[in-house]
């Protein structure tokens, strides 16, 4: 039976900047196609933005524009509130008020969900409303839909993703041009790829918000951003990117979550990835997410992780879902975190000492007999197996006689705690002349 007589879904946008503007434009441009898919129209009828004039320029007479977002949230004619304000402050209050008013919510706010998701989803359950968040992770890539629905037959084993375009752009430029981090960051800011205050991106926080949400829906656990390990790219040097390349690896900022027997890994850090892997070849501001699951094997999802219309694509897909499901009993909808809420698992997030990875080490050492033997001896005591060792003349030989060299060691998998103990001992050797660089490596096989 056709549903095309159902009433139009009325949407209130909170914020009409880059993503809000894209959402308005795409909804209008594709309204007929969307109506054919959904069986009813979806229309932005109200917009809140502090810049009322600019908002009016975007929407014309198509929607009412107000400065006060609370007028949208309180309007009984609005069915769905789309929160595009960002941050934890006013955005959280507005989302909770919208839920309390019985409205469905779409949000692109990964920070809000990674930190306050448990409270927000509980409030939504109590009111029987949907909180949809496809746009919060990897922009236009439908990774939430894929994990929550497309892969629902599987036990997911791990997910590893390039989920921050800013840092991927910076790393690509550093590798391509052999430039240092600070130089490329300035270039990225000039080109608009990095914000004036880039802290959340370059320190890995944005990626950790997204990885936290991914871990929750992949494994059916609550969102636990406070347990995520977060390391950005600010300390990465062009030297290590070059050495990694010589060893057959690229360095990517990965968000990784992996199921182990007694817990779940949740971490963001620069990672060496074999250059022959597809994900190692994701360059510039693009995003990609690799999922390993027991039945399907490996799948990979690639696309734009930010931007006006790519993110609008995700926001509108959520609006389409809501338009289809708003008249369905709440229990028959896809649960917020993919698993029934009373079936969420208490499996802990593992401390980093328990995380298993292989490593790349770079050591500036005195070029003397027995130095390598001492280092490998300490690694062996910690049961850390070596995969490869290369030696290169140090870039900047300092000191009398310049009798120094760089040693690069690749290890097999080990518990991070063992590596930390080994590194303390190796660093204390008098023949180790500079702070050791240690980077995690993932084969992603
Ligand atoms: N700042 C993010 C990035 C975009 O660089 O990927 C939105 O999450």
PDB file of N, CA and C in Angstrom, residues 152-191:
ATOM      1  N   UNK A 152      25.034  -6.953  10.774  1.00  0.00           N
ATOM      2  CA  UNK A 152      24.445  -7.434  12.038  1.00  0.00           C
ATOM      3  C   UNK A 152      24.488  -8.953  12.185  1.00  0.00           C
ATOM      4  N   UNK A 153      24.844  -9.683  11.126  1.00  0.00           N
ATOM      5  CA  UNK A 153      24.982 -11.142  11.261  1.00  0.00           C
ATOM      6  C   UNK A 153      26.289 -11.532  11.947  1.00  0.00           C
ATOM      7  N   UNK A 154      27.213 -10.597  12.003  1.00  0.00           N
ATOM      8  CA  UNK A 154      28.602 -10.932  12.347  1.00  0.00           C
ATOM      9  C   UNK A 154      28.961 -10.692  13.806  1.00  0.00           C
ATOM     10  N   UNK A 155      30.014 -11.411  14.225  1.00  0.00           N
ATOM     11  CA  UNK A 155      30.763 -10.971  15.401  1.00  0.00           C
ATOM     12  C   UNK A 155      31.875 -10.101  14.845  1.00  0.00           C
ATOM     13  N   UNK A 156      31.854  -8.848  15.201  1.00  0.00           N
ATOM     14  CA  UNK A 156      32.902  -7.954  14.698  1.00  0.00           C
ATOM     15  C   UNK A 156      34.156  -8.176  15.531  1.00  0.00           C
ATOM     16  N   UNK A 157      35.291  -8.299  14.854  1.00  0.00           N
ATOM     17  CA  UNK A 157      36.546  -8.566  15.567  1.00  0.00           C
ATOM     18  C   UNK A 157      37.333  -7.282  15.808  1.00  0.00           C
ATOM     19  N   UNK A 158      37.453  -6.477  14.766  1.00  0.00           N
ATOM     20  CA  UNK A 158      38.093  -5.171  14.968  1.00  0.00           C
ATOM     21  C   UNK A 158      37.656  -4.183  13.891  1.00  0.00           C
ATOM     22  N   UNK A 159      37.838  -2.930  14.232  1.00  0.00           N
ATOM     23  CA  UNK A 159      37.592  -1.844  13.285  1.00  0.00           C
ATOM     24  C   UNK A 159      38.796  -0.914  13.370  1.00  0.00           C
ATOM     25  N   UNK A 160      39.312  -0.509  12.216  1.00  0.00           N
ATOM     26  CA  UNK A 160      40.436   0.432  12.195  1.00  0.00           C
ATOM     27  C   UNK A 160      40.130   1.474  11.130  1.00  0.00           C
ATOM     28  N   UNK A 161      40.199   2.745  11.505  1.00  0.00           N
ATOM     29  CA  UNK A 161      39.790   3.741  10.534  1.00  0.00           C
ATOM     30  C   UNK A 161      40.640   4.990  10.509  1.00  0.00           C
ATOM     31  N   UNK A 162      40.741   5.547   9.307  1.00  0.00           N
ATOM     32  CA  UNK A 162      41.229   6.913   9.148  1.00  0.00           C
ATOM     33  C   UNK A 162      39.976   7.763   9.255  1.00  0.00           C
ATOM     34  N   UNK A 163      39.760   8.341  10.427  1.00  0.00           N
ATOM     35  CA  UNK A 163      38.475   8.988  10.690  1.00  0.00           C
ATOM     36  C   UNK A 163      38.660  10.459  11.036  1.00  0.00           C
ATOM     37  N   UNK A 164      39.816  10.990  10.666  1.00  0.00           N
ATOM     38  CA  UNK A 164      40.011  12.439  10.784  1.00  0.00           C
ATOM     39  C   UNK A 164      40.738  12.923   9.537  1.00  0.00           C
ATOM     40  N   UNK A 165      40.019  13.710   8.732  1.00  0.00           N
ATOM     41  CA  UNK A 165      40.570  14.148   7.448  1.00  0.00           C
ATOM     42  C   UNK A 165      41.708  15.139   7.601  1.00  0.00           C
ATOM     43  N   UNK A 166      41.619  15.996   8.614  1.00  0.00           N
ATOM     44  CA  UNK A 166      42.659  17.019   8.812  1.00  0.00           C
ATOM     45  C   UNK A 166      44.020  16.355   9.007  1.00  0.00           C
ATOM     46  N   UNK A 167      44.083  15.400   9.896  1.00  0.00           N
ATOM     47  CA  UNK A 167      45.368  14.751  10.183  1.00  0.00           C
ATOM     48  C   UNK A 167      45.821  13.893   9.008  1.00  0.00           C
ATOM     49  N   UNK A 168      44.875  13.302   8.287  1.00  0.00           N
ATOM     50  CA  UNK A 168      45.297  12.500   7.138  1.00  0.00           C
ATOM     51  C   UNK A 168      45.878  13.387   6.045  1.00  0.00           C
ATOM     52  N   UNK A 169      45.285  14.584   5.887  1.00  0.00           N
ATOM     53  CA  UNK A 169      45.841  15.551   4.940  1.00  0.00           C
ATOM     54  C   UNK A 169      47.272  15.928   5.364  1.00  0.00           C
ATOM     55  N   UNK A 170      47.454  16.226   6.632  1.00  0.00           N
ATOM     56  CA  UNK A 170      48.783  16.645   7.117  1.00  0.00           C
ATOM     57  C   UNK A 170      49.793  15.515   6.917  1.00  0.00           C
ATOM     58  N   UNK A 171      49.429  14.296   7.274  1.00  0.00           N
ATOM     59  CA  UNK A 171      50.364  13.169   7.125  1.00  0.00           C
ATOM     60  C   UNK A 171      50.697  12.916   5.655  1.00  0.00           C
ATOM     61  N   UNK A 172      49.702  13.051   4.784  1.00  0.00           N
ATOM     62  CA  UNK A 172      49.948  12.843   3.345  1.00  0.00           C
ATOM     63  C   UNK A 172      50.941  13.868   2.831  1.00  0.00           C
ATOM     64  N   UNK A 173      50.749  15.131   3.245  1.00  0.00           N
ATOM     65  CA  UNK A 173      51.657  16.202   2.801  1.00  0.00           C
ATOM     66  C   UNK A 173      53.063  16.000   3.362  1.00  0.00           C
ATOM     67  N   UNK A 174      53.140  15.615   4.626  1.00  0.00           N
ATOM     68  CA  UNK A 174      54.460  15.382   5.238  1.00  0.00           C
ATOM     69  C   UNK A 174      55.217  14.305   4.448  1.00  0.00           C
ATOM     70  N   UNK A 175      54.504  13.252   4.061  1.00  0.00           N
ATOM     71  CA  UNK A 175      55.153  12.159   3.331  1.00  0.00           C
ATOM     72  C   UNK A 175      55.520  12.571   1.911  1.00  0.00           C
ATOM     73  N   UNK A 176      54.557  13.205   1.227  1.00  0.00           N
ATOM     74  CA  UNK A 176      54.783  13.607  -0.169  1.00  0.00           C
ATOM     75  C   UNK A 176      55.951  14.562  -0.306  1.00  0.00           C
ATOM     76  N   UNK A 177      55.990  15.548   0.596  1.00  0.00           N
ATOM     77  CA  UNK A 177      56.941  16.656   0.423  1.00  0.00           C
ATOM     78  C   UNK A 177      58.103  16.600   1.385  1.00  0.00           C
ATOM     79  N   UNK A 178      58.132  15.608   2.271  1.00  0.00           N
ATOM     80  CA  UNK A 178      59.226  15.484   3.229  1.00  0.00           C
ATOM     81  C   UNK A 178      59.273  16.634   4.215  1.00  0.00           C
ATOM     82  N   UNK A 179      58.106  17.249   4.480  1.00  0.00           N
ATOM     83  CA  UNK A 179      58.080  18.431   5.360  1.00  0.00           C
ATOM     84  C   UNK A 179      57.759  18.044   6.800  1.00  0.00           C
ATOM     85  N   UNK A 180      58.121  18.947   7.729  1.00  0.00           N
ATOM     86  CA  UNK A 180      57.819  18.716   9.131  1.00  0.00           C
ATOM     87  C   UNK A 180      56.384  19.109   9.449  1.00  0.00           C
ATOM     88  N   UNK A 181      55.935  18.578  10.574  1.00  0.00           N
ATOM     89  CA  UNK A 181      54.546  18.769  11.003  1.00  0.00           C
ATOM     90  C   UNK A 181      54.122  20.241  11.032  1.00  0.00           C
ATOM     91  N   UNK A 182      54.937  21.084  11.708  1.00  0.00           N
ATOM     92  CA  UNK A 182      54.541  22.482  11.905  1.00  0.00           C
ATOM     93  C   UNK A 182      54.331  23.210  10.570  1.00  0.00           C
ATOM     94  N   UNK A 183      55.202  22.916   9.602  1.00  0.00           N
ATOM     95  CA  UNK A 183      55.122  23.566   8.287  1.00  0.00           C
ATOM     96  C   UNK A 183      53.811  23.170   7.599  1.00  0.00           C
ATOM     97  N   UNK A 184      53.517  21.878   7.637  1.00  0.00           N
ATOM     98  CA  UNK A 184      52.317  21.391   6.938  1.00  0.00           C
ATOM     99  C   UNK A 184      51.049  21.862   7.651  1.00  0.00           C
ATOM    100  N   UNK A 185      51.102  21.936   8.982  1.00  0.00           N
ATOM    101  CA  UNK A 185      49.925  22.414   9.717  1.00  0.00           C
ATOM    102  C   UNK A 185      49.556  23.829   9.247  1.00  0.00           C
ATOM    103  N   UNK A 186      50.569  24.679   9.104  1.00  0.00           N
ATOM    104  CA  UNK A 186      50.296  26.063   8.648  1.00  0.00           C
ATOM    105  C   UNK A 186      49.660  26.042   7.256  1.00  0.00           C
ATOM    106  N   UNK A 187      50.215  25.203   6.379  1.00  0.00           N
ATOM    107  CA  UNK A 187      49.672  25.091   5.018  1.00  0.00           C
ATOM    108  C   UNK A 187      48.211  24.616   5.083  1.00  0.00           C
ATOM    109  N   UNK A 188      47.955  23.624   5.945  1.00  0.00           N
ATOM    110  CA  UNK A 188      46.588  23.077   6.061  1.00  0.00           C
ATOM    111  C   UNK A 188      45.639  24.153   6.564  1.00  0.00           C
ATOM    112  N   UNK A 189      46.119  25.010   7.468  1.00  0.00           N
ATOM    113  CA  UNK A 189      45.256  26.088   7.972  1.00  0.00           C
ATOM    114  C   UNK A 189      44.955  27.094   6.866  1.00  0.00           C
ATOM    115  N   UNK A 190      46.002  27.411   6.066  1.00  0.00           N
ATOM    116  CA  UNK A 190      45.783  28.368   4.962  1.00  0.00           C
ATOM    117  C   UNK A 190      44.779  27.816   3.948  1.00  0.00           C
ATOM    118  N   UNK A 191      44.829  26.504   3.718  1.00  0.00           N
ATOM    119  CA  UNK A 191      43.936  25.893   2.721  1.00  0.00           C
ATOM    120  C   UNK A 191      42.548  25.589   3.287  1.00  0.00           C
TER     121      UNK A 191
END
